[in-house]
């Protein structure tokens, strides 16, 4: 470890463990991006989190907080310090009578679901999986598919954050409301979210049913009950088949009934599909046939020929099998634009350029299936909206998610052209990208499309993290970060801790395919020499604090004492046995 870190650490409280390891290899769930942080830190208490933030500030390091790494972009990549709250994951309070629950922010949704179940409670709304951390779900605006619900984070009542100055603050609709609105979709850029209080619902079961439709029927029923006939509805569009699978669910008191086995839910079908996708890397034109075969085996070859039904606890039934590593490019747009958006994309994929009106060629291009078609309605929510909420303010939202699998972690050849055309269409339809996913919109476009909400978010962000400890290249690429930066420093230097990209290189670790290693610029090495740490330290209080949450005081041990302990290996710093995963 860099001796300057040990030197600064020795000035802090020796009783607080600094659970840091070196040699950690970080990657997203989909193994799309990799990075090698200088330190990987897994704190277990709020004072430990405050201390690591203080240390980062003194050592001029950027901090990235990572949940379960399910965001498939380079959002969580860093060469600086990567903080993970998997060991900060307890349930702190449950009130079964009101459903109010407070948890430490690293808890994963599946563990949370199991614990809540013991109290007769559950999350009312879920996305396709429950592997994410609760903080990660909130930070990117994760959604499910229901016009009776908004974002999953709609149930959040308050957040606790540790800010760049080490202060632990709480925010809610009534206490630091702007911080709350910024923190609801924070993109990790405000600080470390440490506690979450939310309203759980009484546990419920869902009875679901899925069947194959023609695309024409989906369009016909679009505004005639397709999305409103049940509480939860999602559609998987099969572009070459001009068909779809419609999945619908309602709350029920019926007895549990397990879903039947499916083709790719079983190991043989799973591997057949995977290998067909791998073959399509070399022979893309087989993809329409793969769609016909695999989805025929899975859902029946004709519309209405196979109907699948089950009754499951909501926390299981709402999930789905996401199969293989994948890119996902998902946009939110007004629900009423769905038929036009799907109609034009369908025409483009079938080579009908006149109907498509998309200025890119689709000649020789073949894509994967399904395009996920989902909905939410955040306009019914009476709580303050997240500033960076991509959904429609005044009516229901449609999400179109162009999934591209990465068989054996290899990128499909259609990716660039498909996503270029898809994103072009989504912009034309007034869409906004899902923050977690693989989109290309730049900071000017996103600044313009979020308008004053973006300005408010940037203002809060700048107040709580003036030096840019919690931002990196991903944020710089997609957000107009320097809006409202008051400093006289030249543009580009106003956030001295912002981590710029140095390079991207193909990873070659045990043949992991086409994943990209993201390398940051390690700018702190130059900065640390230019500026003394102490002169840059700013331990001012930014937000009013309740008395029990003041920052832990800096360590009282003299530097000599602590340094001695470190040298003897007795201080509470945990170093790794070997390389991380
Ligand atoms: C297979 C799969 C299925 C998915 N299904 C859906 C779906 O149905 N609907 C949907 O909307 N999305 C879906 N997603 C996207 C997923 O919900 C988001 O990417 C979510 O953010 C992942 O949570 P995470 O814990 O992995 O966070 P990460 O990906 O690790 O991090 C996401 C962001 O949260 C920040 N963050 C994490 N923890 C903290 C913290 N404690 N404090 C501050 N910031 C923090 C990170 O810095 C980062 O900016 C899916 C993704 C995959 C891979
Ligand atoms: O990001 C996502 O991945 C799955 C699709 O496989 C899903 O539903 C998302 O959202």
PDB file of C-alpha atoms and ligand atoms in Angstrom, residues 26 29-30 64-72 75-76 83 85 105-106 108 126-129 131-144 152 161 186-194 322 326 328 330 372 374 399 434 436-437 475, ligand 1:
ATOM      1  CA  UNK A  26     -13.575  -5.725  -9.936  1.00  0.00           C
ATOM      2  CA  UNK A  29     -22.016  -9.022 -13.215  1.00  0.00           C
ATOM      3  CA  UNK A  30     -22.013  -9.322 -17.011  1.00  0.00           C
ATOM      4  CA  UNK A  64     -16.595   4.464  -5.863  1.00  0.00           C
ATOM      5  CA  UNK A  65     -19.217   2.557  -3.900  1.00  0.00           C
ATOM      6  CA  UNK A  66     -20.248  -0.684  -5.552  1.00  0.00           C
ATOM      7  CA  UNK A  67     -23.283  -2.799  -4.712  1.00  0.00           C
ATOM      8  CA  UNK A  68     -23.542  -6.135  -6.507  1.00  0.00           C
ATOM      9  CA  UNK A  69     -22.026  -4.737  -9.739  1.00  0.00           C
ATOM     10  CA  UNK A  70     -25.160  -5.428 -11.775  1.00  0.00           C
ATOM     11  CA  UNK A  71     -24.962  -2.172 -13.707  1.00  0.00           C
ATOM     12  CA  UNK A  72     -23.436  -3.326 -16.983  1.00  0.00           C
ATOM     13  CA  UNK A  75     -20.240   3.217 -13.845  1.00  0.00           C
ATOM     14  CA  UNK A  76     -18.589   1.270 -11.018  1.00  0.00           C
ATOM     15  CA  UNK A  83     -15.959   0.549  -1.322  1.00  0.00           C
ATOM     16  CA  UNK A  85     -21.056  -2.583   1.749  1.00  0.00           C
ATOM     17  CA  UNK A 105     -27.509   0.002   2.701  1.00  0.00           C
ATOM     18  CA  UNK A 106     -25.400  -2.953   1.555  1.00  0.00           C
ATOM     19  CA  UNK A 108     -29.041  -7.465  -1.127  1.00  0.00           C
ATOM     20  CA  UNK A 126     -39.369  -5.670  -7.957  1.00  0.00           C
ATOM     21  CA  UNK A 127     -37.394  -5.738 -11.192  1.00  0.00           C
ATOM     22  CA  UNK A 128     -36.344  -8.919 -12.965  1.00  0.00           C
ATOM     23  CA  UNK A 129     -33.825  -9.981 -10.314  1.00  0.00           C
ATOM     24  CA  UNK A 131     -29.411  -9.868  -6.524  1.00  0.00           C
ATOM     25  CA  UNK A 132     -28.847  -6.117  -6.286  1.00  0.00           C
ATOM     26  CA  UNK A 133     -28.073  -4.156  -3.127  1.00  0.00           C
ATOM     27  CA  UNK A 134     -30.863  -1.887  -1.965  1.00  0.00           C
ATOM     28  CA  UNK A 135     -28.567   1.149  -2.385  1.00  0.00           C
ATOM     29  CA  UNK A 136     -27.725   0.100  -5.949  1.00  0.00           C
ATOM     30  CA  UNK A 137     -31.384  -0.324  -6.873  1.00  0.00           C
ATOM     31  CA  UNK A 138     -32.159   3.161  -5.603  1.00  0.00           C
ATOM     32  CA  UNK A 139     -29.079   4.805  -7.133  1.00  0.00           C
ATOM     33  CA  UNK A 140     -29.978   3.980 -10.748  1.00  0.00           C
ATOM     34  CA  UNK A 141     -33.785   4.188 -10.731  1.00  0.00           C
ATOM     35  CA  UNK A 142     -34.465   0.457 -11.023  1.00  0.00           C
ATOM     36  CA  UNK A 143     -38.042  -0.386 -12.003  1.00  0.00           C
ATOM     37  CA  UNK A 144     -40.344  -3.362 -12.434  1.00  0.00           C
ATOM     38  CA  UNK A 152     -38.784   0.411  -6.916  1.00  0.00           C
ATOM     39  CA  UNK A 161     -25.475   9.209   3.701  1.00  0.00           C
ATOM     40  CA  UNK A 186     -27.647   9.428  -6.888  1.00  0.00           C
ATOM     41  CA  UNK A 187     -25.533   7.440  -9.369  1.00  0.00           C
ATOM     42  CA  UNK A 188     -23.122   6.995  -6.462  1.00  0.00           C
ATOM     43  CA  UNK A 189     -22.092  10.629  -6.891  1.00  0.00           C
ATOM     44  CA  UNK A 190     -23.242  12.240  -3.653  1.00  0.00           C
ATOM     45  CA  UNK A 191     -21.545  10.140  -1.019  1.00  0.00           C
ATOM     46  CA  UNK A 192     -21.946   6.690   0.495  1.00  0.00           C
ATOM     47  CA  UNK A 193     -25.547   5.757   1.200  1.00  0.00           C
ATOM     48  CA  UNK A 194     -25.423   3.951   4.523  1.00  0.00           C
ATOM     49  CA  UNK A 322     -31.970 -13.440 -17.221  1.00  0.00           C
ATOM     50  CA  UNK A 326     -25.629  -9.283 -21.725  1.00  0.00           C
ATOM     51  CA  UNK A 328     -28.850  -3.885 -22.077  1.00  0.00           C
ATOM     52  CA  UNK A 330     -33.137   0.587 -22.062  1.00  0.00           C
ATOM     53  CA  UNK A 372     -38.286  -6.183 -23.184  1.00  0.00           C
ATOM     54  CA  UNK A 374     -42.320  -2.803 -19.597  1.00  0.00           C
ATOM     55  CA  UNK A 399     -39.517   1.081 -21.104  1.00  0.00           C
ATOM     56  CA  UNK A 434     -32.044   4.064 -17.950  1.00  0.00           C
ATOM     57  CA  UNK A 436     -27.687   1.778 -15.165  1.00  0.00           C
ATOM     58  CA  UNK A 437     -27.502   0.518 -18.711  1.00  0.00           C
ATOM     59  CA  UNK A 475     -20.300  10.896 -14.650  1.00  0.00           C
TER      60      UNK A 475
HETATM   61  C1  LIG B   1     -29.572  -9.493 -14.874  1.00  0.00           C
HETATM   62  C2  LIG B   1     -29.998  -8.078 -14.571  1.00  0.00           C
HETATM   63  C3  LIG B   1     -31.337  -7.786 -14.420  1.00  0.00           C
HETATM   64  C4  LIG B   1     -31.730  -6.473 -14.149  1.00  0.00           C
HETATM   65  N1  LIG B   1     -33.056  -6.194 -14.048  1.00  0.00           N
HETATM   66  C5  LIG B   1     -33.457  -4.911 -13.921  1.00  0.00           C
HETATM   67  C6  LIG B   1     -34.840  -4.581 -13.934  1.00  0.00           C
HETATM   68  O1  LIG B   1     -35.698  -5.444 -14.017  1.00  0.00           O
HETATM   69  N2  LIG B   1     -35.180  -3.273 -13.853  1.00  0.00           N
HETATM   70  C7  LIG B   1     -34.246  -2.284 -13.779  1.00  0.00           C
HETATM   71  O2  LIG B   1     -34.614  -1.122 -13.722  1.00  0.00           O
HETATM   72  N3  LIG B   1     -32.927  -2.579 -13.728  1.00  0.00           N
HETATM   73  C8  LIG B   1     -32.530  -3.864 -13.806  1.00  0.00           C
HETATM   74  N4  LIG B   1     -31.199  -4.156 -13.775  1.00  0.00           N
HETATM   75  C9  LIG B   1     -30.255  -3.086 -13.456  1.00  0.00           C
HETATM   76  C10 LIG B   1     -29.937  -3.077 -11.943  1.00  0.00           C
HETATM   77  O3  LIG B   1     -31.107  -3.084 -11.175  1.00  0.00           O
HETATM   78  C11 LIG B   1     -29.124  -1.829 -11.630  1.00  0.00           C
HETATM   79  O4  LIG B   1     -27.944  -1.868 -12.369  1.00  0.00           O
HETATM   80  C12 LIG B   1     -28.796  -1.683 -10.142  1.00  0.00           C
HETATM   81  O5  LIG B   1     -28.209  -0.422  -9.964  1.00  0.00           O
HETATM   82  C13 LIG B   1     -27.843  -2.751  -9.686  1.00  0.00           C
HETATM   83  O6  LIG B   1     -27.655  -2.684  -8.292  1.00  0.00           O
HETATM   84  P1  LIG B   1     -26.227  -3.028  -7.691  1.00  0.00           P
HETATM   85  O7  LIG B   1     -26.372  -3.242  -6.240  1.00  0.00           O
HETATM   86  O8  LIG B   1     -25.605  -4.100  -8.485  1.00  0.00           O
HETATM   87  O9  LIG B   1     -25.473  -1.652  -7.944  1.00  0.00           O
HETATM   88  P2  LIG B   1     -24.118  -1.410  -8.741  1.00  0.00           P
HETATM   89  O10 LIG B   1     -24.327  -1.778 -10.145  1.00  0.00           O
HETATM   90  O11 LIG B   1     -22.999  -2.017  -8.015  1.00  0.00           O
HETATM   91  O12 LIG B   1     -24.025   0.187  -8.602  1.00  0.00           O
HETATM   92  C14 LIG B   1     -24.977   0.988  -9.246  1.00  0.00           C
HETATM   93  C15 LIG B   1     -24.840   2.425  -8.761  1.00  0.00           C
HETATM   94  O13 LIG B   1     -25.197   2.486  -7.393  1.00  0.00           O
HETATM   95  C16 LIG B   1     -24.168   3.121  -6.657  1.00  0.00           C
HETATM   96  N5  LIG B   1     -24.168   2.575  -5.313  1.00  0.00           N
HETATM   97  C17 LIG B   1     -24.235   1.280  -4.949  1.00  0.00           C
HETATM   98  N6  LIG B   1     -24.222   1.205  -3.604  1.00  0.00           N
HETATM   99  C18 LIG B   1     -24.134   2.456  -3.140  1.00  0.00           C
HETATM  100  C19 LIG B   1     -24.076   3.030  -1.841  1.00  0.00           C
HETATM  101  N7  LIG B   1     -24.123   2.288  -0.734  1.00  0.00           N
HETATM  102  N8  LIG B   1     -23.964   4.361  -1.727  1.00  0.00           N
HETATM  103  C20 LIG B   1     -23.929   5.150  -2.827  1.00  0.00           C
HETATM  104  N9  LIG B   1     -23.990   4.666  -4.079  1.00  0.00           N
HETATM  105  C21 LIG B   1     -24.098   3.342  -4.224  1.00  0.00           C
HETATM  106  C22 LIG B   1     -22.912   2.822  -7.431  1.00  0.00           C
HETATM  107  O14 LIG B   1     -21.875   3.740  -7.118  1.00  0.00           O
HETATM  108  C23 LIG B   1     -23.418   2.966  -8.841  1.00  0.00           C
HETATM  109  O15 LIG B   1     -23.456   4.316  -9.204  1.00  0.00           O
HETATM  110  C24 LIG B   1     -30.769  -5.447 -14.013  1.00  0.00           C
HETATM  111  C25 LIG B   1     -29.413  -5.751 -14.164  1.00  0.00           C
HETATM  112  C26 LIG B   1     -29.032  -7.059 -14.445  1.00  0.00           C
HETATM  113  C27 LIG B   1     -27.582  -7.376 -14.637  1.00  0.00           C
END
